[in-house]
Tab-separated table of C-alpha atoms and ligand atoms in Angstrom:
chain	number	residue	atom	x	y	z
A	4	UNK	CA	26.290	0.715	27.065
A	5	UNK	CA	23.642	2.837	28.094
A	6	UNK	CA	25.190	6.216	27.279
A	7	UNK	CA	23.286	8.845	25.264
A	8	UNK	CA	22.804	7.898	21.891
A	9	UNK	CA	21.040	9.813	20.249
A	10	UNK	CA	19.705	7.455	17.616
A	11	UNK	CA	19.129	9.203	13.676
A	12	UNK	CA	15.930	10.970	12.587
A	13	UNK	CA	15.773	10.010	8.764
A	14	UNK	CA	13.063	11.241	5.803
A	15	UNK	CA	11.350	9.064	4.341
A	16	UNK	CA	9.553	9.058	0.766
A	17	UNK	CA	6.293	7.667	1.006
A	18	UNK	CA	3.666	8.353	-1.358
A	19	UNK	CA	1.794	11.130	-0.759
A	20	UNK	CA	3.559	12.826	2.264
A	21	UNK	CA	5.795	15.539	1.958
A	22	UNK	CA	7.341	15.558	5.676
A	23	UNK	CA	7.593	12.162	7.290
A	24	UNK	CA	10.492	11.350	9.416
A	25	UNK	CA	11.687	8.069	11.183
A	26	UNK	CA	13.171	8.375	14.464
A	27	UNK	CA	15.440	5.139	13.772
A	28	UNK	CA	15.566	3.580	17.657
A	29	UNK	CA	16.126	0.363	15.351
A	30	UNK	CA	19.190	1.223	14.651
A	31	UNK	CA	20.359	1.303	18.610
A	32	UNK	CA	21.282	-2.688	18.481
A	33	UNK	CA	20.250	-5.108	17.421
A	34	UNK	CA	19.694	-6.928	20.032
A	35	UNK	CA	18.355	-4.260	22.381
A	36	UNK	CA	16.613	-2.874	20.246
A	37	UNK	CA	14.138	-0.002	19.875
A	38	UNK	CA	11.652	1.145	23.114
A	39	UNK	CA	13.652	-1.666	25.189
A	40	UNK	CA	17.043	-0.457	25.471
A	41	UNK	CA	14.829	3.014	26.516
A	42	UNK	CA	13.419	0.803	29.019
A	43	UNK	CA	16.133	-0.782	30.126
A	44	UNK	CA	18.590	2.296	30.759
A	45	UNK	CA	16.966	3.400	33.904
A	46	UNK	CA	15.909	0.028	34.910
A	47	UNK	CA	20.200	-0.885	35.452
A	48	UNK	CA	20.838	2.231	36.955
A	49	UNK	CA	18.501	1.101	39.534
A	50	UNK	CA	19.771	-2.442	39.440
A	51	UNK	CA	23.099	-1.653	40.499
A	52	UNK	CA	22.001	1.094	42.727
A	53	UNK	CA	19.926	-1.493	44.947
A	54	UNK	CA	23.681	-3.417	44.362
A	55	UNK	CA	21.338	-6.561	42.738
A	56	UNK	CA	22.501	-8.703	40.415
A	57	UNK	CA	20.286	-10.952	39.074
A	58	UNK	CA	17.733	-9.389	36.850
A	59	UNK	CA	14.294	-11.829	36.749
A	60	UNK	CA	11.636	-10.995	33.958
A	61	UNK	CA	8.472	-12.213	31.854
A	62	UNK	CA	7.597	-12.764	28.292
A	63	UNK	CA	6.123	-14.623	25.573
A	64	UNK	CA	8.309	-16.851	23.071
A	65	UNK	CA	8.698	-14.444	21.104
A	66	UNK	CA	9.267	-11.221	22.937
A	67	UNK	CA	11.732	-8.806	21.811
A	68	UNK	CA	12.122	-7.882	25.671
A	69	UNK	CA	13.624	-11.532	26.223
A	70	UNK	CA	16.404	-11.110	24.314
A	71	UNK	CA	16.979	-7.091	25.266
A	72	UNK	CA	17.477	-8.449	28.687
A	73	UNK	CA	19.304	-11.087	28.064
A	74	UNK	CA	21.900	-9.059	26.108
A	75	UNK	CA	21.874	-6.458	28.299
A	76	UNK	CA	22.522	-8.901	31.386
A	77	UNK	CA	25.450	-10.571	29.893
A	78	UNK	CA	27.401	-6.845	28.872
A	79	UNK	CA	26.547	-5.886	32.326
A	80	UNK	CA	27.892	-8.716	34.107
A	81	UNK	CA	24.123	-9.437	35.953
A	82	UNK	CA	22.710	-13.023	35.564
A	83	UNK	CA	19.160	-13.359	34.163
A	84	UNK	CA	16.019	-15.366	34.329
A	85	UNK	CA	12.718	-15.530	32.351
A	86	UNK	CA	9.552	-16.938	32.979
A	87	UNK	CA	8.265	-17.857	29.655
A	88	UNK	CA	4.806	-17.802	28.940
A	89	UNK	CA	3.526	-21.370	27.775
A	90	UNK	CA	4.848	-24.816	27.094
A	91	UNK	CA	8.367	-25.593	26.351
A	92	UNK	CA	9.619	-24.235	22.975
A	93	UNK	CA	12.753	-23.551	20.756
A	94	UNK	CA	13.066	-20.839	18.752
A	95	UNK	CA	15.193	-18.147	16.935
A	96	UNK	CA	14.538	-15.909	20.028
A	97	UNK	CA	14.933	-18.291	23.141
A	98	UNK	CA	18.207	-19.513	21.156
A	99	UNK	CA	19.736	-15.867	21.723
A	100	UNK	CA	18.263	-15.686	24.979
A	101	UNK	CA	20.308	-18.706	25.950
A	102	UNK	CA	23.286	-17.708	23.912
A	103	UNK	CA	23.117	-14.616	26.357
A	104	UNK	CA	22.784	-17.107	29.141
A	105	UNK	CA	19.757	-16.167	30.103
A	106	UNK	CA	17.866	-18.953	31.818
A	107	UNK	CA	14.464	-19.980	30.783
A	108	UNK	CA	11.869	-21.570	33.309
A	109	UNK	CA	8.149	-22.566	31.157
A	110	UNK	CA	5.349	-21.818	32.992
A	111	UNK	CA	1.706	-22.451	31.655
A	112	UNK	CA	-0.827	-19.532	30.908
A	113	UNK	CA	-2.161	-19.788	34.421
A	114	UNK	CA	1.065	-19.101	36.317
A	115	UNK	CA	2.017	-16.953	34.391
A	116	UNK	CA	-0.827	-14.334	35.327
A	117	UNK	CA	0.447	-13.866	38.804
A	118	UNK	CA	4.594	-13.292	38.239
A	119	UNK	CA	4.828	-11.691	41.476
A	120	UNK	CA	4.143	-15.722	43.046
A	121	UNK	CA	6.639	-16.380	40.515
A	122	UNK	CA	8.746	-14.515	41.748
A	123	UNK	CA	8.286	-15.017	45.463
A	124	UNK	CA	7.901	-18.628	44.663
A	125	UNK	CA	11.665	-19.044	43.022
A	126	UNK	CA	13.140	-16.404	43.953
A	127	UNK	CA	11.892	-14.909	47.120
A	128	UNK	CA	15.043	-16.390	49.237
A	129	UNK	CA	17.494	-14.560	46.441
A	130	UNK	CA	18.464	-10.748	47.751
A	131	UNK	CA	20.355	-10.387	44.578
A	132	UNK	CA	16.859	-10.798	42.334
A	133	UNK	CA	15.742	-8.080	40.930
A	134	UNK	CA	11.903	-8.083	39.590
A	135	UNK	CA	11.393	-6.904	36.129
A	136	UNK	CA	7.211	-6.534	34.489
A	137	UNK	CA	6.858	-8.016	31.215
A	138	UNK	CA	7.640	-5.529	28.777
A	139	UNK	CA	10.011	-3.555	31.193
A	140	UNK	CA	6.894	-1.315	32.404
A	141	UNK	CA	8.018	0.649	35.116
A	142	UNK	CA	8.392	3.945	35.920
A	143	UNK	CA	11.899	4.097	34.941
A	144	UNK	CA	11.079	2.456	31.711
A	145	UNK	CA	8.972	6.210	31.471
A	146	UNK	CA	11.984	8.319	32.176
A	147	UNK	CA	13.876	6.025	29.415
A	148	UNK	CA	11.373	6.709	26.974
A	149	UNK	CA	10.721	10.773	27.237
A	150	UNK	CA	14.285	10.906	26.325
A	151	UNK	CA	12.822	9.988	22.676
A	152	UNK	CA	11.624	13.517	23.037
A	153	UNK	CA	14.694	15.244	24.568
A	154	UNK	CA	16.850	14.718	21.535
A	155	UNK	CA	14.499	16.008	18.720
A	156	UNK	CA	16.461	18.588	17.302
A	157	UNK	CA	13.460	20.058	15.729
A	158	UNK	CA	9.304	20.195	16.082
A	159	UNK	CA	6.602	17.895	14.707
A	160	UNK	CA	3.078	18.408	13.894
A	161	UNK	CA	2.812	14.551	14.966
A	162	UNK	CA	4.496	12.285	16.198
A	163	UNK	CA	3.362	8.155	16.080
A	164	UNK	CA	3.899	5.457	18.512
A	165	UNK	CA	2.734	1.637	19.042
A	166	UNK	CA	1.698	0.385	21.712
A	167	UNK	CA	1.988	-3.220	23.704
A	168	UNK	CA	1.924	-1.811	27.481
A	169	UNK	CA	1.483	1.832	26.664
A	170	UNK	CA	4.638	2.571	29.037
A	171	UNK	CA	6.130	4.194	25.730
A	172	UNK	CA	3.563	6.102	25.047
A	173	UNK	CA	3.855	7.471	28.173
A	174	UNK	CA	7.192	8.287	28.525
A	175	UNK	CA	7.056	10.518	24.859
A	176	UNK	CA	3.584	11.938	26.273
A	177	UNK	CA	5.526	12.988	29.373
A	178	UNK	CA	8.833	14.316	27.009
A	179	UNK	CA	6.300	16.355	24.857
A	180	UNK	CA	4.599	17.762	28.300
A	181	UNK	CA	8.113	18.466	29.778
A	182	UNK	CA	9.199	20.096	26.627
A	183	UNK	CA	6.111	21.966	26.768
A	184	UNK	CA	5.750	21.123	22.421
A	185	UNK	CA	2.264	21.404	20.774
A	186	UNK	CA	2.657	17.895	18.851
A	187	UNK	CA	-0.121	15.520	18.870
A	188	UNK	CA	0.740	11.840	20.085
A	189	UNK	CA	-0.934	9.404	18.466
A	190	UNK	CA	-0.704	5.833	19.895
A	191	UNK	CA	-1.630	2.471	18.131
A	192	UNK	CA	-2.201	-0.061	20.760
A	193	UNK	CA	-1.772	-3.406	18.875
A	194	UNK	CA	-3.917	-5.017	20.741
A	195	UNK	CA	-7.784	-5.396	20.850
A	196	UNK	CA	-9.914	-3.157	23.447
A	197	UNK	CA	-6.708	-1.094	23.211
A	198	UNK	CA	-8.113	2.234	25.454
A	199	UNK	CA	-6.646	-0.057	28.579
A	200	UNK	CA	-3.749	1.866	27.369
A	201	UNK	CA	-4.842	5.118	28.485
A	202	UNK	CA	-5.412	3.750	32.121
A	203	UNK	CA	-1.775	1.881	31.645
A	204	UNK	CA	-0.269	5.407	31.205
A	205	UNK	CA	-1.900	7.080	33.875
A	206	UNK	CA	-0.067	4.807	36.214
A	207	UNK	CA	2.611	7.120	35.420
A	208	UNK	CA	1.254	10.159	34.033
A	209	UNK	CA	-1.031	12.649	33.651
A	210	UNK	CA	-2.558	12.766	29.864
A	211	UNK	CA	-3.387	15.716	28.384
A	212	UNK	CA	-5.551	15.705	25.520
A	213	UNK	CA	-2.238	15.577	22.852
A	214	UNK	CA	-2.994	12.441	23.277
A	215	UNK	CA	-4.776	10.463	20.532
A	216	UNK	CA	-5.011	6.805	20.801
A	217	UNK	CA	-6.564	4.939	17.459
A	218	UNK	CA	-8.107	1.059	18.842
A	219	UNK	CA	-8.774	0.004	15.280
A	220	UNK	CA	-5.471	-1.089	14.238
A	221	UNK	CA	-5.315	-4.345	15.641
A	222	UNK	CA	-6.141	-6.763	12.597
A	223	UNK	CA	-7.124	-9.102	15.305
A	224	UNK	CA	-5.060	-8.801	18.141
A	225	UNK	CA	-2.084	-9.259	19.707
A	226	UNK	CA	0.945	-11.146	16.974
A	227	UNK	CA	-2.485	-11.430	14.777
A	228	UNK	CA	-2.372	-10.429	11.525
A	229	UNK	CA	-4.275	-10.266	7.804
A	230	UNK	CA	-2.972	-10.561	4.430
A	231	UNK	CA	-3.419	-6.604	3.879
A	232	UNK	CA	-1.319	-6.545	6.764
A	233	UNK	CA	1.085	-8.418	5.039
A	234	UNK	CA	1.122	-7.299	1.610
A	235	UNK	CA	1.355	-3.354	3.136
A	236	UNK	CA	4.681	-4.723	4.582
A	237	UNK	CA	5.934	-5.811	1.549
A	238	UNK	CA	4.903	-2.608	-0.513
A	239	UNK	CA	5.831	-0.438	2.647
A	240	UNK	CA	9.651	-1.844	2.834
A	241	UNK	CA	9.838	-2.203	-0.961
A	242	UNK	CA	9.245	1.330	-1.043
A	243	UNK	CA	11.001	2.903	1.382
A	244	UNK	CA	13.983	0.206	2.025
A	245	UNK	CA	12.987	0.564	5.917
A	246	UNK	CA	11.788	-2.729	7.435
A	247	UNK	CA	9.283	-3.076	10.099
A	248	UNK	CA	7.653	-5.701	11.770
A	249	UNK	CA	4.177	-7.181	11.253
A	250	UNK	CA	3.442	-6.692	15.672
A	251	UNK	CA	4.274	-3.495	16.576
A	252	UNK	CA	5.624	-1.001	13.934
A	253	UNK	CA	3.791	-2.393	10.893
A	254	UNK	CA	-0.015	-1.618	12.485
A	255	UNK	CA	1.516	2.345	12.758
A	256	UNK	CA	2.631	2.773	9.601
A	257	UNK	CA	-0.404	1.197	8.366
A	258	UNK	CA	-2.422	3.689	10.806
A	259	UNK	CA	-0.481	6.692	9.521
A	260	UNK	CA	-1.266	6.062	5.858
A	261	UNK	CA	-4.985	5.254	6.834
A	262	UNK	CA	-5.201	8.461	8.680
A	263	UNK	CA	-4.223	10.385	6.191
A	264	UNK	CA	-6.661	8.982	3.466
A	265	UNK	CA	-9.204	9.844	5.857
A	266	UNK	CA	-8.352	13.998	6.209
A	267	UNK	CA	-7.035	13.148	9.480
A	268	UNK	CA	-3.359	13.725	9.112
A	269	UNK	CA	-2.502	16.474	6.377
A	270	UNK	CA	0.207	15.146	3.489
A	271	UNK	CA	2.036	18.321	4.222
A	272	UNK	CA	2.131	18.369	7.616
A	273	UNK	CA	5.685	17.295	9.503
A	274	UNK	CA	5.353	14.115	11.054
A	275	UNK	CA	7.546	11.819	13.348
A	276	UNK	CA	7.156	7.702	13.335
A	277	UNK	CA	8.797	5.808	16.635
A	278	UNK	CA	10.569	3.096	14.991
A	279	UNK	CA	10.480	1.136	18.283
A	280	UNK	CA	12.859	-1.356	16.353
A	281	UNK	CA	12.093	-5.461	17.463
A	282	UNK	CA	12.524	-6.718	14.361
A	283	UNK	CA	14.139	-10.303	15.035
A	284	UNK	CA	10.503	-11.118	16.222
A	285	UNK	CA	9.093	-11.312	12.459
A	286	UNK	CA	11.057	-14.583	12.211
A	287	UNK	CA	8.331	-16.033	13.945
A	288	UNK	CA	5.787	-15.349	11.685
A	289	UNK	CA	8.035	-16.100	8.267
A	290	UNK	CA	4.900	-18.348	6.745
A	291	UNK	CA	2.611	-15.424	6.989
A	292	UNK	CA	4.312	-13.692	4.208
A	293	UNK	CA	4.082	-16.348	1.585
A	294	UNK	CA	7.238	-15.206	0.158
A	295	UNK	CA	9.049	-18.400	-1.237
B	24	PLP	C1	7.609	-3.905	22.908
B	24	PLP	C2	7.602	-3.483	21.471
B	24	PLP	C3	6.739	-2.199	21.644
B	24	PLP	C4	5.319	-2.499	22.694
B	24	PLP	O1	5.847	-1.115	23.795
B	24	PLP	P1	5.315	-0.706	25.235
B	24	PLP	O2	6.158	0.321	26.145
B	24	PLP	O3	4.574	-1.859	25.782
B	24	PLP	O4	3.958	-0.156	24.802
B	24	PLP	C5	6.371	-1.147	20.642
B	24	PLP	N1	7.078	-1.745	19.566
B	24	PLP	C6	8.259	-2.422	19.621
B	24	PLP	C7	8.942	-2.842	18.619
B	24	PLP	C8	8.097	-3.353	20.637
B	24	PLP	O5	9.128	-4.432	20.851
């Protein structure tokens, strides 16, 4: 299932850009989407090496990571359990998790904070259980995300990605350094006070001045939107035929367009945006779109 995939790179026409490309990691798989596939690849190799058979992980009720883990577990004949943050709910994402056979345990926000304690409390005696952090954040995930860079057939002036935990960004920067590219990596944190992403990345790799963190594009915080972001998504999708989600990739593309307007990015430079997938999550926000 985790054979090398080499997701396609497509040129998109979006004024005023002359050389804008998108790495379509969203096309890797509908459920193990985008960077979640990249992250799980080496985690599952480690699971097999350690002869574990039960994935235990964590996420919110609209987590792309939970759906990805559930699908990956069922395809690899592994058991999966998720601790879901907040009160018991049902939605499209959790329905998919259950269809793939994942067991869900809802925990209040306070207990959710100490993930290691939850794991020990429930599965401390389960020798088969394997801890996967929220969002799949891990050293293995960084290795998987670095392979995005190995797949590039040519070099780019700028690469853009969205960041939640910064694991994907760490992998990309690591790949850029390993391949001795001069590419600048522009990272757009989707949470407020996004400077913490630098510290998160530093847990895994050493950071060069090729990293540019743009912390002004969170639109109020994680999973928060504004009417401006929603109309950006509508215009972008109409213009390019490419679907983007309000939580991650829309914030990245908004930043890219805005940085060009500011003159920080030139319209003729060669740019690659990483489409990290995660489109299912937007169904949790359909009322925001006001398109009915
Ligand atoms: C999870 C996710 C991210 C965040 O990736 P990190 O490695 O946690 O920074 C970005 N984009 C999409 C679509 C995601 O689902």
